[in-house]
mmCIF file of C-alpha atoms and ligand atoms in Angstrom:
data_model
loop_
_atom_site.group_PDB
_atom_site.id
_atom_site.type_symbol
_atom_site.label_atom_id
_atom_site.label_comp_id
_atom_site.label_asym_id
_atom_site.label_seq_id
_atom_site.Cartn_x
_atom_site.Cartn_y
_atom_site.Cartn_z
ATOM 1 C CA MET A 1 0.000 0.000 0.000
ATOM 2 C CA ALA A 2 1.225 3.483 -0.786
ATOM 3 C CA GLN A 3 2.737 5.358 2.161
ATOM 4 C CA LYS A 4 0.710 8.422 3.152
ATOM 5 C CA ILE A 5 2.836 11.536 3.516
ATOM 6 C CA ILE A 6 2.425 15.188 4.352
ATOM 7 C CA LEU A 7 5.095 17.273 2.624
ATOM 8 C CA ASP A 8 6.005 20.416 4.561
ATOM 9 C CA CYS A 9 8.042 22.487 2.126
ATOM 10 C CA ASP A 10 9.235 25.860 0.826
ATOM 11 C CA PRO A 11 9.142 25.639 -2.998
ATOM 12 C CA GLY A 12 11.858 26.310 -4.068
ATOM 13 C CA VAL A 13 13.137 24.491 -7.140
ATOM 14 C CA ASP A 14 13.994 21.180 -5.493
ATOM 15 C CA ASP A 15 10.838 21.283 -3.347
ATOM 16 C CA ALA A 16 8.837 21.638 -6.585
ATOM 17 C CA LEU A 17 10.633 18.608 -8.014
ATOM 18 C CA ALA A 18 9.922 16.738 -4.773
ATOM 19 C CA ILE A 19 6.216 17.596 -5.034
ATOM 20 C CA ALA A 20 6.204 16.313 -8.616
ATOM 21 C CA PHE A 21 7.894 13.095 -7.506
ATOM 22 C CA ALA A 22 5.485 12.599 -4.595
ATOM 23 C CA ILE A 23 2.509 13.076 -6.910
ATOM 24 C CA ALA A 24 3.973 10.745 -9.528
ATOM 25 C CA CYS A 25 5.201 7.939 -7.293
ATOM 26 C CA PRO A 26 2.793 4.997 -6.873
ATOM 27 C CA ASP A 27 4.417 4.128 -3.525
ATOM 28 C CA ILE A 28 3.517 7.558 -2.107
ATOM 29 C CA ASP A 29 0.062 8.899 -1.267
ATOM 30 C CA LEU A 30 0.536 12.658 -0.911
ATOM 31 C CA VAL A 31 -2.319 13.554 1.457
ATOM 32 C CA GLY A 32 -1.359 17.191 1.810
ATOM 33 C CA ILE A 33 1.244 19.864 1.243
ATOM 34 C CA THR A 34 1.984 22.469 3.878
ATOM 35 C CA THR A 35 4.117 25.511 3.180
ATOM 36 C CA VAL A 36 6.599 27.531 5.156
ATOM 37 C CA ALA A 37 8.698 30.611 4.448
ATOM 38 C CA GLY A 38 12.218 29.640 3.461
ATOM 39 C CA ASN A 39 13.679 29.832 -0.002
ATOM 40 C CA VAL A 40 11.223 32.654 -0.712
ATOM 41 C CA GLY A 41 8.412 34.262 1.277
ATOM 42 C CA LEU A 42 5.322 32.336 2.355
ATOM 43 C CA ASP A 43 3.080 33.920 -0.278
ATOM 44 C CA LYS A 44 5.417 32.643 -2.991
ATOM 45 C CA THR A 45 6.100 29.175 -1.508
ATOM 46 C CA THR A 46 2.342 28.664 -1.186
ATOM 47 C CA ALA A 47 1.614 29.920 -4.705
ATOM 48 C CA ASN A 48 4.414 27.737 -6.072
ATOM 49 C CA ALA A 49 3.056 24.606 -4.396
ATOM 50 C CA LEU A 50 -0.343 25.367 -5.906
ATOM 51 C CA ARG A 51 1.181 26.101 -9.334
ATOM 52 C CA VAL A 52 2.957 22.738 -9.409
ATOM 53 C CA VAL A 53 -0.110 20.811 -8.187
ATOM 54 C CA GLU A 54 -2.299 22.490 -10.806
ATOM 55 C CA PHE A 55 0.253 21.990 -13.595
ATOM 56 C CA LEU A 56 0.270 18.277 -12.820
ATOM 57 C CA GLY A 57 -3.532 18.129 -12.634
ATOM 58 C CA ALA A 58 -3.355 16.670 -9.129
ATOM 59 C CA ASP A 59 -5.875 16.992 -6.342
ATOM 60 C CA VAL A 60 -3.737 17.670 -3.264
ATOM 61 C CA PRO A 61 -4.712 20.183 -0.558
ATOM 62 C CA VAL A 62 -2.188 22.950 0.082
ATOM 63 C CA THR A 63 -2.229 24.709 3.453
ATOM 64 C CA ALA A 64 -0.096 27.732 4.274
ATOM 65 C CA GLY A 65 1.947 27.885 7.463
ATOM 66 C CA SER A 66 4.543 30.090 9.080
ATOM 67 C CA ALA A 67 5.652 33.312 7.432
ATOM 68 C CA ALA A 68 8.787 33.714 9.540
ATOM 69 C CA PRO A 69 11.185 31.669 11.680
ATOM 70 C CA LEU A 70 10.438 31.287 15.409
ATOM 71 C CA LEU A 71 12.830 34.001 16.551
ATOM 72 C CA ARG A 72 14.915 35.200 13.632
ATOM 73 C CA GLN A 73 14.455 37.284 10.544
ATOM 74 C CA PRO A 74 13.710 35.314 7.352
ATOM 75 C CA MET A 75 16.766 34.350 5.296
ATOM 76 C CA PRO A 76 15.342 34.172 1.759
ATOM 77 C CA ALA A 77 17.322 32.501 -1.023
ATOM 78 C CA GLY A 78 15.821 34.077 -4.144
ATOM 79 C CA HIS A 79 19.370 34.401 -5.475
ATOM 80 C CA VAL A 80 19.501 30.585 -5.535
ATOM 81 C CA HIS A 81 15.938 29.641 -6.519
ATOM 82 C CA GLY A 82 15.029 32.653 -8.670
ATOM 83 C CA GLU A 83 12.952 35.619 -7.556
ATOM 84 C CA ASP A 84 9.667 33.700 -7.560
ATOM 85 C CA GLY A 85 11.280 30.500 -6.237
ATOM 86 C CA LEU A 86 10.760 28.256 -9.248
ATOM 87 C CA GLY A 87 13.997 29.016 -11.068
ATOM 88 C CA GLY A 88 13.214 29.591 -14.725
ATOM 89 C CA ALA A 89 9.857 27.791 -14.767
ATOM 90 C CA ALA A 90 7.060 30.043 -15.990
ATOM 91 C CA LEU A 91 4.018 28.163 -14.724
ATOM 92 C CA PRO A 92 0.784 30.174 -14.703
ATOM 93 C CA PRO A 93 -0.368 31.686 -11.407
ATOM 94 C CA PRO A 94 -2.603 29.328 -9.437
ATOM 95 C CA THR A 95 -6.326 29.525 -10.098
ATOM 96 C CA ALA A 96 -7.170 28.343 -6.567
ATOM 97 C CA GLY A 97 -5.954 29.524 -3.204
ATOM 98 C CA PRO A 98 -4.708 27.442 -0.298
ATOM 99 C CA ARG A 99 -7.142 25.692 2.047
ATOM 100 C CA PRO A 100 -8.334 27.813 4.949
ATOM 101 C CA GLY A 101 -6.545 27.237 8.246
ATOM 102 C CA HIS A 102 -2.924 26.935 9.299
ATOM 103 C CA ALA A 103 -0.398 24.271 8.350
ATOM 104 C CA ILE A 104 0.179 23.270 11.960
ATOM 105 C CA ASP A 105 -3.511 22.417 12.356
ATOM 106 C CA PHE A 106 -3.528 20.457 9.107
ATOM 107 C CA ILE A 107 -0.452 18.504 10.218
ATOM 108 C CA THR A 108 -1.671 17.676 13.716
ATOM 109 C CA ASP A 109 -5.278 16.958 12.689
ATOM 110 C CA THR A 110 -4.255 14.717 9.782
ATOM 111 C CA VAL A 111 -1.656 12.752 11.741
ATOM 112 C CA LEU A 112 -3.844 12.342 14.832
ATOM 113 C CA ALA A 113 -6.794 11.195 12.716
ATOM 114 C CA ALA A 114 -4.815 8.157 11.541
ATOM 115 C CA PRO A 115 -2.203 7.303 14.177
ATOM 116 C CA GLY A 116 0.806 5.438 12.806
ATOM 117 C CA GLU A 117 -0.240 5.917 9.176
ATOM 118 C CA VAL A 118 1.187 9.231 8.025
ATOM 119 C CA THR A 119 4.857 10.008 7.449
ATOM 120 C CA LEU A 120 5.812 13.633 7.847
ATOM 121 C CA VAL A 121 8.442 14.846 5.387
ATOM 122 C CA ALA A 122 9.915 18.319 5.891
ATOM 123 C CA THR A 123 12.025 19.893 3.157
ATOM 124 C CA GLY A 124 12.123 23.479 4.368
ATOM 125 C CA PRO A 125 12.958 25.291 7.602
ATOM 126 C CA LEU A 126 11.386 23.413 10.519
ATOM 127 C CA THR A 127 9.204 26.254 11.826
ATOM 128 C CA ASN A 128 5.839 24.569 11.157
ATOM 129 C CA ILE A 129 7.006 21.280 12.658
ATOM 130 C CA ALA A 130 8.264 22.947 15.847
ATOM 131 C CA LEU A 131 4.955 24.788 16.229
ATOM 132 C CA ALA A 132 2.967 21.613 15.564
ATOM 133 C CA LEU A 133 4.981 19.854 18.287
ATOM 134 C CA SER A 134 4.210 22.622 20.752
ATOM 135 C CA ARG A 135 0.506 22.396 19.884
ATOM 136 C CA GLU A 136 0.238 18.596 20.008
ATOM 137 C CA ARG A 137 2.554 16.582 22.237
ATOM 138 C CA ARG A 138 1.190 13.312 20.814
ATOM 139 C CA LEU A 139 2.618 14.125 17.365
ATOM 140 C CA PRO A 140 5.949 12.247 17.740
ATOM 141 C CA GLY A 141 4.179 9.081 18.845
ATOM 142 C CA SER A 142 1.537 9.335 16.138
ATOM 143 C CA VAL A 143 3.528 9.666 12.912
ATOM 144 C CA SER A 144 4.575 6.636 10.927
ATOM 145 C CA ASP A 145 7.978 8.247 10.413
ATOM 146 C CA PHE A 146 9.568 11.702 10.314
ATOM 147 C CA VAL A 147 12.032 12.524 7.552
ATOM 148 C CA ILE A 148 13.768 15.801 6.807
ATOM 149 C CA MET A 149 15.944 17.160 4.091
ATOM 150 C CA GLY A 150 18.247 19.258 6.177
ATOM 151 C CA GLY A 151 21.466 19.346 8.084
ATOM 152 C CA SER A 152 24.591 17.322 7.570
ATOM 153 C CA ALA A 153 27.046 15.321 9.606
ATOM 154 C CA SER A 154 29.961 16.609 7.609
ATOM 155 C CA ARG A 155 29.530 20.077 6.103
ATOM 156 C CA GLY A 156 27.346 23.097 5.481
ATOM 157 C CA ASN A 157 26.206 25.037 2.455
ATOM 158 C CA VAL A 158 25.078 28.478 3.672
ATOM 159 C CA THR A 159 28.121 28.488 5.933
ATOM 160 C CA PRO A 160 30.918 25.925 6.250
ATOM 161 C CA ALA A 161 29.032 24.525 9.257
ATOM 162 C CA ALA A 162 25.311 24.914 8.495
ATOM 163 C CA GLU A 163 22.852 23.674 5.916
ATOM 164 C CA PHE A 164 20.166 26.125 4.749
ATOM 165 C CA ASN A 165 17.005 24.535 6.221
ATOM 166 C CA ILE A 166 18.565 24.322 9.675
ATOM 167 C CA ALA A 167 20.388 27.657 9.460
ATOM 168 C CA ALA A 168 17.164 29.446 8.482
ATOM 169 C CA ASP A 169 15.479 28.499 11.773
ATOM 170 C CA PRO A 170 17.906 26.817 14.186
ATOM 171 C CA GLU A 171 15.643 27.298 17.207
ATOM 172 C CA ALA A 172 12.871 25.367 15.444
ATOM 173 C CA ALA A 173 15.310 22.638 14.435
ATOM 174 C CA ALA A 174 16.511 22.352 18.039
ATOM 175 C CA VAL A 175 12.903 21.826 19.198
ATOM 176 C CA VAL A 176 12.331 19.222 16.498
ATOM 177 C CA PHE A 177 15.445 17.154 17.263
ATOM 178 C CA ALA A 178 14.598 17.222 20.990
ATOM 179 C CA ALA A 179 11.005 16.042 20.563
ATOM 180 C CA GLY A 180 11.501 12.384 21.490
ATOM 181 C CA TRP A 181 11.127 10.884 18.025
ATOM 182 C CA THR A 182 13.709 9.651 15.570
ATOM 183 C CA VAL A 183 14.487 12.247 12.935
ATOM 184 C CA THR A 184 15.675 10.685 9.703
ATOM 185 C CA MET A 185 18.134 13.285 8.482
ATOM 186 C CA VAL A 186 18.598 13.231 4.725
ATOM 187 C CA GLY A 187 21.270 15.888 4.588
ATOM 188 C CA LEU A 188 24.036 17.195 2.397
ATOM 189 C CA ASP A 189 26.057 14.034 3.095
ATOM 190 C CA VAL A 190 23.893 12.261 0.524
ATOM 191 C CA THR A 191 22.070 14.977 -1.412
ATOM 192 C CA LEU A 192 25.312 16.353 -2.840
ATOM 193 C CA GLN A 193 26.030 12.936 -4.326
ATOM 194 C CA ALA A 194 22.791 12.592 -6.306
ATOM 195 C CA LEU A 195 23.432 15.296 -8.878
ATOM 196 C CA ALA A 196 21.458 15.911 -12.028
ATOM 197 C CA ASP A 197 24.470 15.629 -14.321
ATOM 198 C CA ARG A 198 24.576 15.692 -18.106
ATOM 199 C CA PRO A 199 23.394 12.071 -18.641
ATOM 200 C CA VAL A 200 20.533 12.578 -16.155
ATOM 201 C CA LEU A 201 19.527 15.819 -17.875
ATOM 202 C CA ALA A 202 19.489 13.994 -21.205
ATOM 203 C CA ARG A 203 17.083 11.418 -19.755
ATOM 204 C CA ILE A 204 14.914 14.184 -18.288
ATOM 205 C CA GLY A 205 14.877 15.805 -21.723
ATOM 206 C CA GLN A 206 12.781 12.869 -22.983
ATOM 207 C CA LEU A 207 9.903 13.747 -20.638
ATOM 208 C CA GLY A 208 7.865 16.093 -22.855
ATOM 209 C CA ARG A 209 6.000 18.933 -21.151
ATOM 210 C CA LEU A 210 7.082 17.809 -17.685
ATOM 211 C CA ALA A 211 10.678 18.400 -18.756
ATOM 212 C CA ASP A 212 10.120 21.447 -20.947
ATOM 213 C CA GLU A 213 7.801 23.400 -18.648
ATOM 214 C CA LEU A 214 8.819 22.301 -15.171
ATOM 215 C CA VAL A 215 11.918 20.206 -14.521
ATOM 216 C CA LEU A 216 14.444 21.662 -16.962
ATOM 217 C CA PRO A 217 13.548 25.359 -16.503
ATOM 218 C CA CYS A 218 13.541 24.824 -12.749
ATOM 219 C CA LEU A 219 17.024 23.346 -12.850
ATOM 220 C CA ARG A 220 18.316 25.949 -15.318
ATOM 221 C CA GLY A 221 17.235 28.773 -13.022
ATOM 222 C CA TYR A 222 18.692 27.125 -9.917
ATOM 223 C CA SER A 223 22.041 28.662 -9.072
ATOM 224 C CA ASP A 224 22.950 26.243 -6.362
ATOM 225 C CA GLY A 225 26.367 27.717 -5.840
ATOM 226 C CA GLY A 226 28.048 31.058 -5.236
ATOM 227 C CA PRO A 227 29.156 32.696 -2.047
ATOM 228 C CA ALA A 228 25.917 32.386 -0.091
ATOM 229 C CA HIS A 229 25.589 28.668 -0.814
ATOM 230 C CA SER A 230 29.235 27.769 -1.172
ATOM 231 C CA GLY A 231 29.947 24.099 -1.412
ATOM 232 C CA ARG A 232 26.679 23.205 -3.075
ATOM 233 C CA ARG A 233 28.186 22.932 -6.504
ATOM 234 C CA GLY A 234 31.547 21.648 -7.574
ATOM 235 C CA ARG A 235 32.746 19.767 -4.555
ATOM 236 C CA ALA A 236 30.629 16.709 -5.199
ATOM 237 C CA GLY A 237 31.139 16.782 -8.982
ATOM 238 C CA ASP A 238 29.400 18.380 -11.945
ATOM 239 C CA GLY A 239 25.652 18.687 -11.914
ATOM 240 C CA THR A 240 22.825 20.159 -9.901
ATOM 241 C CA PRO A 241 21.633 18.735 -6.576
ATOM 242 C CA VAL A 242 17.939 18.009 -6.098
ATOM 243 C CA HIS A 243 18.166 17.825 -2.295
ATOM 244 C CA ASP A 244 14.483 17.593 -1.372
ATOM 245 C CA VAL A 245 13.698 14.829 -3.847
ATOM 246 C CA CYS A 246 16.115 12.576 -1.940
ATOM 247 C CA ALA A 247 13.995 12.789 1.234
ATOM 248 C CA VAL A 248 10.770 11.797 -0.536
ATOM 249 C CA ALA A 249 12.524 9.091 -2.553
ATOM 250 C CA TYR A 250 13.724 7.569 0.729
ATOM 251 C CA VAL A 251 10.120 7.199 1.897
ATOM 252 C CA ALA A 252 9.205 5.504 -1.382
ATOM 253 C CA VAL A 253 12.248 3.210 -1.488
ATOM 254 C CA PRO A 254 14.077 3.146 1.870
ATOM 255 C CA SER A 255 16.829 0.893 0.496
ATOM 256 C CA LEU A 256 18.092 3.812 -1.629
ATOM 257 C CA LEU A 257 19.787 5.258 1.456
ATOM 258 C CA GLY A 258 22.103 3.809 4.041
ATOM 259 C CA CYS A 259 21.467 5.313 7.484
ATOM 260 C CA LEU A 260 23.331 5.246 10.798
ATOM 261 C CA PRO A 261 21.920 6.087 14.251
ATOM 262 C CA ALA A 262 23.371 9.132 15.999
ATOM 263 C CA ARG A 263 22.708 11.924 18.460
ATOM 264 C CA VAL A 264 22.154 15.317 16.814
ATOM 265 C CA GLU A 265 22.244 18.628 18.666
ATOM 266 C CA VAL A 266 21.478 21.829 16.805
ATOM 267 C CA GLU A 267 23.832 24.740 17.463
ATOM 268 C CA THR A 268 21.784 27.903 18.051
ATOM 269 C CA ALA A 269 24.386 30.177 19.584
ATOM 270 C CA GLY A 270 27.718 29.620 17.849
ATOM 271 C CA ARG A 271 29.390 32.636 16.355
ATOM 272 C CA TRP A 272 30.633 30.571 13.393
ATOM 273 C CA THR A 273 28.466 27.495 13.711
ATOM 274 C CA SER A 274 24.869 28.630 14.179
ATOM 275 C CA GLY A 275 22.594 26.107 12.477
ATOM 276 C CA MET A 276 25.139 23.296 12.594
ATOM 277 C CA THR A 277 23.755 19.790 13.182
ATOM 278 C CA VAL A 278 26.399 18.486 15.578
ATOM 279 C CA THR A 279 26.267 14.739 14.955
ATOM 280 C CA ASP A 280 27.679 12.172 17.360
ATOM 281 C CA PHE A 281 27.801 8.594 16.083
ATOM 282 C CA ARG A 282 29.527 7.350 19.250
ATOM 283 C CA VAL A 283 26.619 7.548 21.683
ATOM 284 C CA PRO A 284 24.761 4.448 22.976
ATOM 285 C CA PRO A 285 21.526 3.497 21.174
ATOM 286 C CA GLU A 286 19.292 4.938 23.916
ATOM 287 C CA ALA A 287 20.876 8.383 23.429
ATOM 288 C CA CYS A 288 20.261 8.489 19.667
ATOM 289 C CA ASN A 289 17.597 10.854 18.344
ATOM 290 C CA ALA A 290 18.314 10.562 14.630
ATOM 291 C CA LEU A 291 19.059 8.295 11.728
ATOM 292 C CA ILE A 292 21.644 9.915 9.495
ATOM 293 C CA ALA A 293 21.674 9.137 5.790
ATOM 294 C CA THR A 294 25.328 8.546 4.971
ATOM 295 C CA ALA A 295 25.128 6.586 1.709
ATOM 296 C CA ILE A 296 22.943 6.763 -1.384
ATOM 297 C CA ASP A 297 22.484 4.458 -4.347
ATOM 298 C CA VAL A 298 22.763 7.201 -6.969
ATOM 299 C CA PRO A 299 21.851 5.141 -10.082
ATOM 300 C CA GLY A 300 18.947 3.577 -8.153
ATOM 301 C CA PHE A 301 17.797 7.025 -7.055
ATOM 302 C CA TRP A 302 17.679 8.394 -10.579
ATOM 303 C CA ASP A 303 16.065 5.241 -11.979
ATOM 304 C CA THR A 304 13.334 5.556 -9.333
ATOM 305 C CA VAL A 305 12.761 9.269 -9.837
ATOM 306 C CA LEU A 306 12.808 9.177 -13.626
ATOM 307 C CA ALA A 307 10.514 6.148 -13.829
ATOM 308 C CA CYS A 308 7.924 8.017 -11.757
ATOM 309 C CA TYR A 309 8.408 11.220 -13.729
ATOM 310 C CA ALA A 310 7.911 9.218 -16.941
ATOM 311 C CA ASP A 311 4.490 8.109 -15.702
ATOM 312 C CA ILE A 312 3.184 11.631 -15.149
ATOM 313 C CA ALA A 313 4.975 12.859 -18.265
ATOM 314 C CA ARG A 314 2.865 10.430 -20.312
ATOM 315 C CA ALA A 315 -0.318 11.813 -18.760
ATOM 316 C CA LEU A 316 0.756 15.423 -19.386
ATOM 317 C CA GLY A 317 1.769 14.814 -22.986
HETATM 318 C C1 BDR B 401 17.868 22.919 1.087
HETATM 319 O O1 BDR B 401 17.841 24.345 1.092
HETATM 320 C C2 BDR B 401 16.894 24.815 0.196
HETATM 321 O O2 BDR B 401 17.398 25.914 -0.500
HETATM 322 C C3 BDR B 401 16.525 23.661 -0.694
HETATM 323 O O3 BDR B 401 15.169 23.759 -1.101
HETATM 324 C C4 BDR B 401 16.767 22.461 0.171
HETATM 325 O O4 BDR B 401 15.605 22.157 0.930
HETATM 326 C C5 BDR B 401 19.249 22.473 0.678
HETATM 327 O O5 BDR B 401 20.201 22.977 1.563
HETATM 328 CA CA1 CA B 402 13.446 23.113 0.403
#
């Protein structure tokens, strides 16, 4: 049976590609999308989620969430994802608005209505998740699993120490890692390995309108490099990362990633290390709060993603 997920995201080029994958994948039942400010402001992340859902002809509720981090000023990344957040994709504005209500209510109500059935996947700053945890203390015990794209055991991208989703709201991330559940951390350790390189782009190029109107323009307008995101490009080889897709692909096919248990603490105060996910693999099992993705089957990842994309591409024409 397909795994139900809620995708909490900040589209964002790679979030948009993750939404497309979640909609396309027969092993995933995308029961809702919730949005958070991150790569661009909340109005744009919400509109972008709706634009992608409508482009794909899907029926997935989109609920808007937090417009700013818990304590800090927003740290938008329009210079990476394009001014509107979808790189070079020129999808029409959405015809519908988001559902009424707040993302944190959608998350808690949906998860609590079906305990043990819904996996929560977060691919943006963790503001909505931290607020949902403070509203509903049964959340950690009620999800099927909790998976994030964020953090890293080995490096950063917005700074040498910190990955964007954690750096954008470290206080929220600290709440989330301390909540008593196991956070599966799909971080830069693996996402910088699964690059859309030239051969992958050639395969994507076969996907008709999905490629021409969404995937390729998104990737072309994604400058995942430069001073503010140093380390994203180049170090792991040629090609463009699709970070957020890795987290959803893990839910669909867990064997794509190799994970190790660890204790993660989020640095909120460091002068040079704010937003760092300090990862300790040496602690005893009872002290672990996370599963860290440390290995990825890159050919298997792309075969999985492109097979699912091919299915919706056929429907789109
Ligand atoms: C993460 O940061 C965002 O810019 C991307 O959407 C991804 O979620 C990668 O560091
Ligand atoms: Ca994201």
